């Protein structure tokens, strides 16, 4: 495992991006396997797999798809498209074919975008056997009549749906999960942005001096992969998970990160996102929970699990024309946005880590703050006896001390208290630490 | 029992109206009995009765009032008013009298309306023995001085307070109740409109192919009659009743039906009314619960019962000058309004029937919709594999499918889910049925 | 105990004020003891004390401070300030000193207000041993260089923190507490206004014909004194207390009384204050709960106690320049404001006394109001059979009767019901009494 990855350097992500981009990933198969192994060089991922044919809740793990080559040749013998040029050219999960057929019969097997005539679309057919080629619409419209040769060398074999995860333990075993998906072939924003940010975030959180919670990092093929993970882990998650985010589409031109709330109203992940969006609207937006679109949070938030897992994104499916096309490339994604997303999500994780429930350890009246250096010993406006190295106004600090002690009754977390005090939660963090050191406050894992 | 009644034809209601209108009904007695028997020709009413003198919660069932004739004759021997002309001319529940008395002594026994000098008021004195005549104020002011003969041939006998009810069973024994009152003599909107609509509604619901709930139809004299019914049935209702409406004043010139909410905040009947008023404001209005006026919902909603029973009305007591006068007649009521009210309340009943709690039967993740024909098999905007006979947009249907499955967790009913999706609940009904057929959703009786 | 105190006469308060004002009070010591004894002439206070050195939650009861004299003499032998002139001239809780020292060394022991150069500040140092003199800044700036003689004859002895309380029992043992503090030397609004109003309120409530609750009156030194009281009484309070107010700063020029809400959201004391402020905004204002400032409610509302105790004030700390200075004197306080505050707080107490939970004793349907003279026996607008001596409109009374009976289900108190009816709670009080007499309503202690 390489420990030299610099999560603050776009260059570090760039080399990794270039290695991952060309690989033809799918929800199973060697491309996915290889991609997970590449990430294992940077994160100690444990790779688990659910065997093809296994029942996974309402689904069955599909057979593994192996693709070796795919080529469409024209009547004149010239190659129309070749999988070797781009993994997008083949319908993902195509069955094998070796056929000669006239253009009219070929047409139902061709996929293109009339409105974006120069882009190759990304198309899948995981659960209905089919084959096809994807190409620019301009090229398709120029295809001459005649007989074409379609050759796809693929096969379906008993294999499995793999996913990988690793943990960073903390003071409590209460778990915060960050996940992203690996299953799209050569796409950048809507594929590699999530895993790259996940990696950066892992490196950052691994470097914290203290973690109040434990952290899990998960990479899985979308939908079926998160269901396979849930199949093995949902009891553990029901017991331990206190919050999480699915990472997706974190590159692209939009400047503001947005958090899609989890289905669980009033969960801490939701309230933290709402709090941040209120206090730093230029940095954070929120989207409501919506089961009709999105990524793996649709599975994590399904009513049988109802996990407090939201989703973080920047330039979102449907908001950019390059979505699910060959236009979603490294230039579109922009590695500087990846580094920025790691910065932002580290801030989110840190705020989450600090905003649990704290309990006043001297709740019978106000504790005697004076003998702990937290209250002016002489009651006169000209003499604040209270020594402090902070740049905050002493009266503001004392007010925060009193507000925290008053509301830290076990029924409210630090976000509630910050909202009541009308300040960003990060203003309270140093005061919480001081009160903890003074023995007046204790963190209580959820 | 006649099965030929056409609930969509004003003419059907017209003949029945003409038969019922002249009868002198009260809270007990032969007029009420006869009226219930007339309704038995169309509804299989079981008639129950609480005997005079029985304690009914805080009340006692009153003695039965029998009135045979009543006539007031002037000093010149001319008849001033005669019960034979209109049952309104006698104070309802008058004690017998046979007296000759001067105009001054008669005056306290006369009832008229100075502001509506041509109308006969409807007046009752159920629990305080008294006698009296009701007449137009114009006629009263023209009465010459002299001695009048007051003859009322009535008696109070041991009898009972009768009421009639019948049920239409459904898939579950959870009960929805519609009721109206029978006890006012010759009045139209504030008497016969309710029972006529109740009859129409019975015919409609009897014709449904499927009922998820069971339905009860009740006719009772107002207040004491609903208390007598509750006396015999409140334990059953506490156990089974999930919603209901009292029907009253459903004719008259106002165009919009309104639902008075039940006392039980957040009950399904309240939320459905609020939902309909939000989505079809031209068809539905809501009124808040108010214990200071109304009809039998005052008894059903009393704190000891607290049943989720609202009230439906169109042209309401106090909103029309003809209220409780001889002006409240067939022309004022307008039979076309009765047919319209049956249409509207059938729609309400159907919406109630469908809007219970449904539970996702595959709640662990999204179920695999594709193999059930509910999801596009090829993930490309140009290929929606999903076949559907609806005129709705396929993406909208899929979004409704996903929303229903996400929120059908047993804690929300279909109204909640429609509100979250921002659509009228009726848009979700066909989708619910499809998900039920696919085994993905099950109705859960409350 | 004098029973001749007239709580409606400013003169009665004036003599008492003049007796109390010069005494040098502190959180312990003979001045405080003497002040409590003076109040014992008017209230049957039981005086309790926590001995110096005892652990009181997070605090220790301090040693008793005894001060006999204090004088600062200038280089010329002239007296600069003398404790005999005003108890404010000495730093409260000064340790003894007898020293000759140059002006530069004296300066750190002097307290004055540059922005209010003619006023003597009130300064304390209870828990940090120190000594000092307080004087007008104008005088301080004119002090000549040279050697000064500082003489403070004080001592710290084993004693205790005393407080006094008495009860007025009522129909139920549920307790309402009014308290104020005694610990500031010669200050008026921010010291004597509270105890004087407490005394007036005691006299008023003692004169009530009926008390539904029991009432406690408490005088204690601020902060440590309320903690000492809580130390001995918190279990009793947790069991019995249903509401209360700390009285402070009830004189001064502001016209409107304000209630600071207790920390307990939705408590009756909070809802009553909100109700009064809504209905009589010219008489009542509310302030949110705030742990960062205030008086003993900070202790009563601490999370370990969480008592529903608010605070009543008029001209509040920080809203007037005379706060904690020699400018806070009898003229500033204004005795007419004291009498007015007693009037207002008696109204508050009376409203609190009446606004508990009442339970409908005939909840199964509407009770038969007619036979109790609460309903018109003849149902005609011209005949309201209902006899009543009130000036209220009969229909309004009946509506209030019906609303109270409908909502008096044990889950709502009278404030909730008044809010629902949209009337001030005092409008419902006579109706509640009538329903109680009729056996239809029973008061239910919380």
Coordinates of N, CA and C in Angstrom, one line a residue, chain B residues 5 9 33 102 128 236 300 361 383-384 399 408 410 435:
Chain B
X5 N -84.1 1.9 -7.5 CA -83.8 3.3 -7.2 C -82.5 3.8 -8.0
X9 N -80.5 9.9 -10.8 CA -81.7 10.6 -11.4 C -82.4 11.4 -10.3
X33 N -91.1 7.1 12.9 CA -91.2 5.6 12.6 C -91.5 5.4 11.1
X102 N -107.9 34.7 25.9 CA -107.8 36.0 25.2 C -106.5 36.1 24.5
X128 N -88.8 20.7 27.9 CA -89.6 21.6 28.8 C -91.1 21.5 28.3
X236 N -68.1 -0.8 19.9 CA -67.9 -1.3 18.6 C -67.2 -0.2 17.7
X300 N -70.5 12.6 18.3 CA -69.5 11.6 17.9 C -68.1 12.0 18.3
X361 N -43.7 -4.5 0.4 CA -43.4 -5.9 0.7 C -42.0 -6.3 0.4
X383 N -34.8 4.6 -25.2 CA -35.4 3.3 -25.0 C -36.1 3.1 -23.7
X384 N -37.3 3.5 -23.5 CA -38.0 3.1 -22.3 C -38.7 1.8 -22.6
X399 N -41.5 7.6 -11.3 CA -41.3 8.4 -10.1 C -42.3 8.2 -9.0
X408 N -43.9 3.9 1.7 CA -44.9 2.9 2.2 C -44.2 2.0 3.3
X410 N -45.4 1.8 6.5 CA -46.3 1.5 7.6 C -46.6 2.6 8.5
X435 N -48.9 -1.9 -8.2 CA -47.9 -2.4 -7.3 C -48.4 -3.6 -6.4

